[in-house]
Backbone as a ProteinNet text record, in pm:
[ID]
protein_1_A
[PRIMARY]
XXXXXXXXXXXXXXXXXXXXXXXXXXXXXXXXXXXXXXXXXXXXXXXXXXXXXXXXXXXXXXXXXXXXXXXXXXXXXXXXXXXXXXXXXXXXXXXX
[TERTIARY]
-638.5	-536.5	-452.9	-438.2	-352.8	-230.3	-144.2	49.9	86.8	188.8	242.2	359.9	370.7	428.8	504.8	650.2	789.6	827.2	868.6	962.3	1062.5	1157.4	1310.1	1358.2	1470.8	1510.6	1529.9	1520.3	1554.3	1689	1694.8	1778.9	1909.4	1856	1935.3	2000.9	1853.3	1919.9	1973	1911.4	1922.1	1887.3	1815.6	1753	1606	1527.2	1354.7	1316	1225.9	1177.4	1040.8	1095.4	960.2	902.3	725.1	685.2	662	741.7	688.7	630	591.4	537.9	608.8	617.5	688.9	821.6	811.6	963.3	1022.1	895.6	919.1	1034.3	1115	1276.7	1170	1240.2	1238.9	1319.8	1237.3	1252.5	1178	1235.3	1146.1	1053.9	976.8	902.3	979.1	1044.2	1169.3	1269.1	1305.1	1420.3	1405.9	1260.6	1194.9	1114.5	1116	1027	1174.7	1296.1	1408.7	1454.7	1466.2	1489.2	1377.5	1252.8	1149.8	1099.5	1171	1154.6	1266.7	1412	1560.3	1535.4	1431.9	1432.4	1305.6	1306.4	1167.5	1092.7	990.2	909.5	870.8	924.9	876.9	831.2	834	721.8	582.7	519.9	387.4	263.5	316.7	264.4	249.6	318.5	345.2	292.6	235.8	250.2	123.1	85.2	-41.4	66.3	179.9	260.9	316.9	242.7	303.2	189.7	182.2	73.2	128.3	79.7	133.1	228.7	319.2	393.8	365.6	220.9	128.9	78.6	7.7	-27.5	66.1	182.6	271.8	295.5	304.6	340.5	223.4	140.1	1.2	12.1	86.6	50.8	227.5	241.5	367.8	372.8	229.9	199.8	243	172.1	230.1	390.7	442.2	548.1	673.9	606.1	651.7	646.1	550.1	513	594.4	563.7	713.6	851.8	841.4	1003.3	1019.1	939.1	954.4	940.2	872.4	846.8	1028.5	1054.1	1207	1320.2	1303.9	1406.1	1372.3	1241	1236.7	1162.8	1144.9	1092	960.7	922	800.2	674.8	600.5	499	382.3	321	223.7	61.5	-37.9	-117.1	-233	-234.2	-232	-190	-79.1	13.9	-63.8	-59.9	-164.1	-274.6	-380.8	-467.6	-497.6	-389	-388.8	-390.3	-259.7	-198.5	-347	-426.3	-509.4	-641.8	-643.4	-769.6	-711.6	-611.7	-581.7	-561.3	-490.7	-519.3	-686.2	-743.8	-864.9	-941	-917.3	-959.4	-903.9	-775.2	-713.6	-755.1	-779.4	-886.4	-980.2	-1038.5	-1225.2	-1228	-1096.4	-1088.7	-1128	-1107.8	-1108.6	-1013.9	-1022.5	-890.5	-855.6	-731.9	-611.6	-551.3
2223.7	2321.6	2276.6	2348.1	2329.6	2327.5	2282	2203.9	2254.1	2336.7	2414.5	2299.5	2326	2202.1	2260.6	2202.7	2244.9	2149	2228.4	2171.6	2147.3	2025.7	1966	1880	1886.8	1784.5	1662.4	1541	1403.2	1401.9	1396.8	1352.2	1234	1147.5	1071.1	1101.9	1086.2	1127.3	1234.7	1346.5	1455.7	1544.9	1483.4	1500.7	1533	1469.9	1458.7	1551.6	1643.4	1725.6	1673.6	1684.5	1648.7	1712.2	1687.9	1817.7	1736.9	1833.9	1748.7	1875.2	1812.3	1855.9	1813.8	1988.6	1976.5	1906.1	1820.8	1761.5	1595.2	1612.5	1454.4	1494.4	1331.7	1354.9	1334.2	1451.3	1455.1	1294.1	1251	1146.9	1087.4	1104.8	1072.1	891.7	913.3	770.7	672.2	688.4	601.5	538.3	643.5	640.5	494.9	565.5	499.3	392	347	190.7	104.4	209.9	112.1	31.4	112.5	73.1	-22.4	54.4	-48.6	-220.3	-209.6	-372.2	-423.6	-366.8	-459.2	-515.8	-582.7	-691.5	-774.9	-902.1	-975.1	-1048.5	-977.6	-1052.4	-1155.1	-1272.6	-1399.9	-1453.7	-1393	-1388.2	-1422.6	-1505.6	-1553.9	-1446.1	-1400.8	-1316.7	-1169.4	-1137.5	-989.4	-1057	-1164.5	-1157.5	-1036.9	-982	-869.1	-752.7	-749.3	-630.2	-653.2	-758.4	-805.4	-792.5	-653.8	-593.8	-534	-544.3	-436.2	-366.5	-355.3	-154.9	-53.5	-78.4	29.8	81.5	-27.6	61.8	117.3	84	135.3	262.7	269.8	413.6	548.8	516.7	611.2	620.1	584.2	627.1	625.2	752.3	749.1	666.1	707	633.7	465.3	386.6	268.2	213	298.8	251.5	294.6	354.3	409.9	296.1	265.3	121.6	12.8	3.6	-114.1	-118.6	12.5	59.2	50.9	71.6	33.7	-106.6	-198.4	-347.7	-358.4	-310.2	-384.7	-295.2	-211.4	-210.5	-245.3	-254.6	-315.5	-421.5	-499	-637.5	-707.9	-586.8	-604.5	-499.6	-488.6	-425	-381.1	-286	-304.9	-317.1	-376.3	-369.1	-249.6	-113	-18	25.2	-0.4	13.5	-121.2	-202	-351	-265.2	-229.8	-198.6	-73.3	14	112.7	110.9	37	-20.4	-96.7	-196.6	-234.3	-216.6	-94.6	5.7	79.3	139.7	224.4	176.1	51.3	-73.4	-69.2	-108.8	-98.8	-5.7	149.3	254.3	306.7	277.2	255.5	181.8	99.8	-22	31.1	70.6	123.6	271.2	335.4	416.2	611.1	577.5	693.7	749.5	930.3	993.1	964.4	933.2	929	1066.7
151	124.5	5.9	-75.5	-233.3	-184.3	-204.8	-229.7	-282.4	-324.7	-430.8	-497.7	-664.5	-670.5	-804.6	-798.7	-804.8	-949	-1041.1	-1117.2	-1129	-1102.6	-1073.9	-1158.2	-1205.9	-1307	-1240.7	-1294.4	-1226.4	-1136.7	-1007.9	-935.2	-1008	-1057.1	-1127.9	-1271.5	-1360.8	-1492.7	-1537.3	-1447.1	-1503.6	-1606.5	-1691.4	-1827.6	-1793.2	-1748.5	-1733.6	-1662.1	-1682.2	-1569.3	-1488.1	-1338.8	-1295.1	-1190.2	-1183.9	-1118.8	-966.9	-843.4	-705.6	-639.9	-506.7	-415.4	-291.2	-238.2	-71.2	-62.9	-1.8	9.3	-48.5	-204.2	-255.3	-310.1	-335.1	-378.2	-596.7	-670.7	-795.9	-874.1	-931.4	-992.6	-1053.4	-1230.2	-1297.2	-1372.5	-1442.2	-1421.3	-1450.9	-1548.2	-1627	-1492.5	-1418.6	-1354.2	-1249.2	-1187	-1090.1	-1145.4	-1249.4	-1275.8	-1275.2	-1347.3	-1313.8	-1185.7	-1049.8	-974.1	-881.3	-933.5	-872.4	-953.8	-1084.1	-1137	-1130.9	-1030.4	-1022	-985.6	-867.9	-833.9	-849.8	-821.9	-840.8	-685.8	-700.3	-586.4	-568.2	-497.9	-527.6	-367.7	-267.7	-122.2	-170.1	-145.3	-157.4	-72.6	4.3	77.4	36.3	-85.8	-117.5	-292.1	-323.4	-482.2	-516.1	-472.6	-503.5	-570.6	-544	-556.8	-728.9	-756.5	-902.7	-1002.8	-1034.7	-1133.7	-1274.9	-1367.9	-1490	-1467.5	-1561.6	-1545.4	-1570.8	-1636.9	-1689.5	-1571.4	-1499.9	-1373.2	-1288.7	-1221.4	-1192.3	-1256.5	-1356.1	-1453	-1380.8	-1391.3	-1366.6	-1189.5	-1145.1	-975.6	-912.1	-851.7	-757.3	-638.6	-607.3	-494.1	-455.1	-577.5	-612.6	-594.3	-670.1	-683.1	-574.4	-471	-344.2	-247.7	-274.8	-150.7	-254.7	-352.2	-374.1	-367.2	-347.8	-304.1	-176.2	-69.7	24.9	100.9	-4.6	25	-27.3	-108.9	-188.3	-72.9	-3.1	110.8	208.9	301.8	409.9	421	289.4	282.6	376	409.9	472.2	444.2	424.9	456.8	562.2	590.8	709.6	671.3	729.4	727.5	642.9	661.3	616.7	472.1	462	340	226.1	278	179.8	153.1	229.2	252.9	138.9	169	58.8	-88.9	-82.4	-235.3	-276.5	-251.6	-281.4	-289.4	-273.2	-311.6	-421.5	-410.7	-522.3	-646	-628.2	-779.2	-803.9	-707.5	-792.5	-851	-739.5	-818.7	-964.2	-1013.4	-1073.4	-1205.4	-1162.1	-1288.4	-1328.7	-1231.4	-1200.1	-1262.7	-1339.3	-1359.4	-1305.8	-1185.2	-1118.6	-1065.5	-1094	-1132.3	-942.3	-924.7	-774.5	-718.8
[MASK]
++++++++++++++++++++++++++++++++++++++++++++++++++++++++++++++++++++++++++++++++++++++++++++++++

């Protein structure tokens, strides 16, 4: 089933337009690489989460799960699991 998907200016900046779907909060790439590189991952257990910003740039998805590793400092099983397929499809160059 197709998503119908919404043009919203950045929640933050206000300037960027960006296109979501359903009930994602609008926020654009700029906005969101800011808040997702304030901090630095230095957990030995999470260093997989420390890839390019290029790749980050090319997937929401990505940078959703590091936003959620950087507020609840944990991750689940699943969520690893994900993030680390999609890096590789990602590499492997197939469209996400």
């Amino acid at each position: 089933m197709a998503y119908l998907k919404f043009k919203h200016k950045c929640k933050i900046c206000h300037s960027d337009w960006v296109v979501v779907k359903g009930r994602e909060f609008p926020i654009c790439v700029k906005c969101h690489m800011k808040q997702i590189f304030s901090e630095e991952i230095t957990d030995k257990k999470y260093k997989f989460l420390n890839i390019p910003r290029e790749t980050y740039e090319q997937s929401r998805f990505l940078r959703s799960i590091r936003q959620s590793f950087l507020m609840y400092k944990e991750l689940s099983k699943k969520q690893i699991a994900a993030f680390k397929k999609t890096v590789k499809d990602i590499k492997a160059g197939k469209d996400i």
